[in-house]
Short mmCIF file of C-alpha atoms in Angstrom, two decimals:
data_model
loop_
_atom_site.label_atom_id
_atom_site.label_comp_id
_atom_site.label_asym_id
_atom_site.label_seq_id
_atom_site.Cartn_x
_atom_site.Cartn_y
_atom_site.Cartn_z
CA MET A 1451 -0.35 -0.02 -0.15
CA THR A 1452 0.66 3.27 -0.65
CA ALA A 1453 1.54 6.25 1.15
CA LYS A 1454 -1.48 8.04 0.27
CA GLN A 1455 -3.99 5.20 0.61
CA GLU A 1456 -2.30 4.64 3.88
CA LYS A 1457 -3.41 8.08 4.93
CA LEU A 1458 -6.74 7.66 2.55
CA ALA A 1459 -7.78 4.74 4.94
CA ASP A 1460 -6.76 6.06 7.75
CA LEU A 1461 -8.75 9.01 7.03
CA LEU A 1462 -11.67 6.61 6.14
CA LYS A 1463 -10.92 4.37 9.41
CA SER A 1464 -10.70 7.26 11.24
CA ALA A 1465 -14.64 8.46 10.16
CA VAL A 1466 -17.70 7.14 11.53
CA VAL A 1467 -20.18 8.85 9.19
CA ILE A 1468 -18.22 10.78 5.83
CA PRO A 1469 -21.37 13.16 4.46
CA VAL A 1470 -21.94 14.09 1.31
CA LEU A 1471 -22.26 17.73 0.98
CA THR A 1472 -24.10 19.16 -3.16
CA ILE A 1473 -24.25 22.31 -1.07
CA GLU A 1474 -26.56 24.69 -3.43
CA ARG A 1475 -25.58 28.79 -1.97
CA LEU A 1476 -22.47 29.42 -0.74
CA GLU A 1477 -23.57 31.39 2.66
CA ASP A 1478 -24.59 27.92 3.66
CA ALA A 1479 -20.96 26.40 3.25
CA VAL A 1480 -19.09 27.23 6.87
CA PRO A 1481 -22.12 27.57 8.86
CA LEU A 1482 -23.02 23.41 7.29
CA ALA A 1483 -19.37 22.59 8.35
CA ASN A 1484 -19.17 24.28 11.56
CA ALA A 1485 -22.36 22.16 13.01
CA LEU A 1486 -20.57 19.02 11.84
CA VAL A 1487 -17.61 19.40 13.42
CA ALA A 1488 -19.24 20.95 16.39
CA GLY A 1489 -20.82 16.81 16.34
CA GLY A 1490 -17.70 15.43 16.05
CA VAL A 1491 -18.53 14.72 12.44
CA ARG A 1492 -15.09 16.26 11.13
CA VAL A 1493 -14.22 14.48 7.41
CA LEU A 1494 -16.50 15.85 5.43
CA GLU A 1495 -16.81 15.10 1.33
CA VAL A 1496 -17.91 18.16 -1.09
CA THR A 1497 -19.43 17.48 -4.52
CA LEU A 1498 -18.11 18.90 -7.60
CA ARG A 1499 -22.14 18.96 -8.60
CA THR A 1500 -22.86 22.79 -7.39
CA PRO A 1501 -21.34 25.60 -9.29
CA VAL A 1502 -20.30 26.76 -5.90
CA ALA A 1503 -18.64 23.28 -4.91
CA ILE A 1504 -15.25 24.74 -4.49
CA GLU A 1505 -16.01 28.41 -3.48
CA ALA A 1506 -17.71 25.82 -0.89
CA ALA A 1507 -14.99 24.23 -0.62
CA LYS A 1508 -12.58 26.71 0.40
CA ALA A 1509 -14.17 28.46 2.86
CA ILE A 1510 -15.40 25.24 4.51
CA MET A 1511 -11.03 24.60 4.48
CA SER A 1512 -10.23 28.74 5.48
CA GLU A 1513 -13.40 29.31 8.26
CA VAL A 1514 -13.15 25.15 9.31
CA PRO A 1515 -9.80 24.19 11.06
CA ASP A 1516 -11.00 21.42 12.64
CA ALA A 1517 -12.49 20.35 9.51
CA ILE A 1518 -10.96 17.49 6.91
CA VAL A 1519 -12.48 17.85 3.08
CA GLY A 1520 -12.54 16.26 0.51
CA ILE A 1521 -13.83 16.96 -3.44
CA GLY A 1522 -16.13 13.72 -4.51
CA THR A 1523 -17.47 13.54 -8.06
CA ILE A 1524 -14.02 13.74 -9.41
CA LEU A 1525 -15.11 12.76 -13.47
CA ASN A 1526 -11.51 13.57 -15.03
CA ALA A 1527 -8.47 14.63 -14.91
CA ASN A 1528 -9.25 18.42 -14.66
CA ASP A 1529 -11.37 18.06 -11.86
CA LEU A 1530 -8.41 15.81 -9.66
CA GLU A 1531 -6.42 19.29 -10.45
CA ARG A 1532 -8.60 21.13 -9.02
CA ALA A 1533 -8.73 19.28 -6.18
CA GLN A 1534 -5.82 18.92 -5.38
CA ALA A 1535 -4.38 23.04 -6.16
CA LEU A 1536 -7.94 23.02 -3.96
CA GLY A 1537 -5.67 21.10 -0.77
CA ALA A 1538 -8.31 18.83 -0.54
CA GLN A 1539 -7.32 16.11 1.58
CA PHE A 1540 -8.52 13.03 -0.66
CA GLY A 1541 -10.50 12.65 -3.89
CA ILE A 1542 -13.24 10.88 -4.78
CA SER A 1543 -15.19 9.93 -7.94
CA PRO A 1544 -18.19 7.59 -8.53
CA GLY A 1545 -16.85 5.77 -11.73
CA ALA A 1546 -13.20 4.38 -12.90
CA THR A 1547 -13.01 5.56 -17.24
CA PRO A 1548 -9.02 4.79 -17.41
CA ASP A 1549 -8.36 8.65 -17.58
CA LEU A 1550 -8.93 9.64 -14.05
CA LEU A 1551 -7.17 6.17 -12.69
CA SER A 1552 -4.75 7.27 -14.43
CA ALA A 1553 -4.51 10.69 -13.83
CA ALA A 1554 -4.75 9.99 -9.88
CA ALA A 1555 -2.16 7.05 -9.68
CA ALA A 1556 0.21 9.79 -11.08
CA SER A 1557 -0.98 12.38 -7.94
CA GLY A 1558 0.01 13.21 -4.86
CA LEU A 1559 -3.81 13.22 -3.62
CA PRO A 1560 -5.39 10.45 -1.48
CA PHE A 1561 -7.79 9.46 -4.05
CA ALA A 1562 -11.10 6.45 -3.50
CA PRO A 1563 -11.92 5.55 -7.40
CA GLY A 1564 -15.84 4.46 -7.30
CA ILE A 1565 -15.98 0.70 -8.74
CA ALA A 1566 -19.63 -1.29 -10.25
CA THR A 1567 -18.54 -3.92 -12.26
CA ALA A 1568 -15.27 -6.52 -11.74
CA SER A 1569 -13.84 -4.47 -14.88
CA GLU A 1570 -13.80 -1.80 -12.63
CA LEU A 1571 -11.87 -3.68 -9.85
CA MET A 1572 -9.37 -5.10 -12.30
CA GLN A 1573 -8.18 -2.10 -13.53
CA ALA A 1574 -8.27 0.63 -10.62
CA LEU A 1575 -5.95 -2.82 -9.50
CA ALA A 1576 -3.97 -2.91 -12.26
CA HIS A 1577 -3.25 0.93 -11.76
CA GLY A 1578 -2.71 0.67 -8.21
CA PHE A 1579 -5.74 0.96 -6.41
#
């Protein structure tokens, strides 16, 4: 297991639950993260499903220092690069295309590819996941 895989495994083991946050309004990001962290939920996944997702993740990371923020719904290498440039602690995708797996394998970002079929599992294993 690589160091980034170990980091992801440790994060996942430390979290009782990881909420998947689809934030529609930027002004909701920090209060939501504060409430979750206050309730003991520190590992948060902010999905890239809304136009404010990156800004919401930035706000949470700067204003809620106890939150561990990852980016979800990573669909391609560009999304992966944006997550890493943002300073996300981890990335998650809903699927496992060969291009995304190659980019994630080359990236330093701890990453969990979505796997639904045996073929996707085989591709992920071939890329070191």
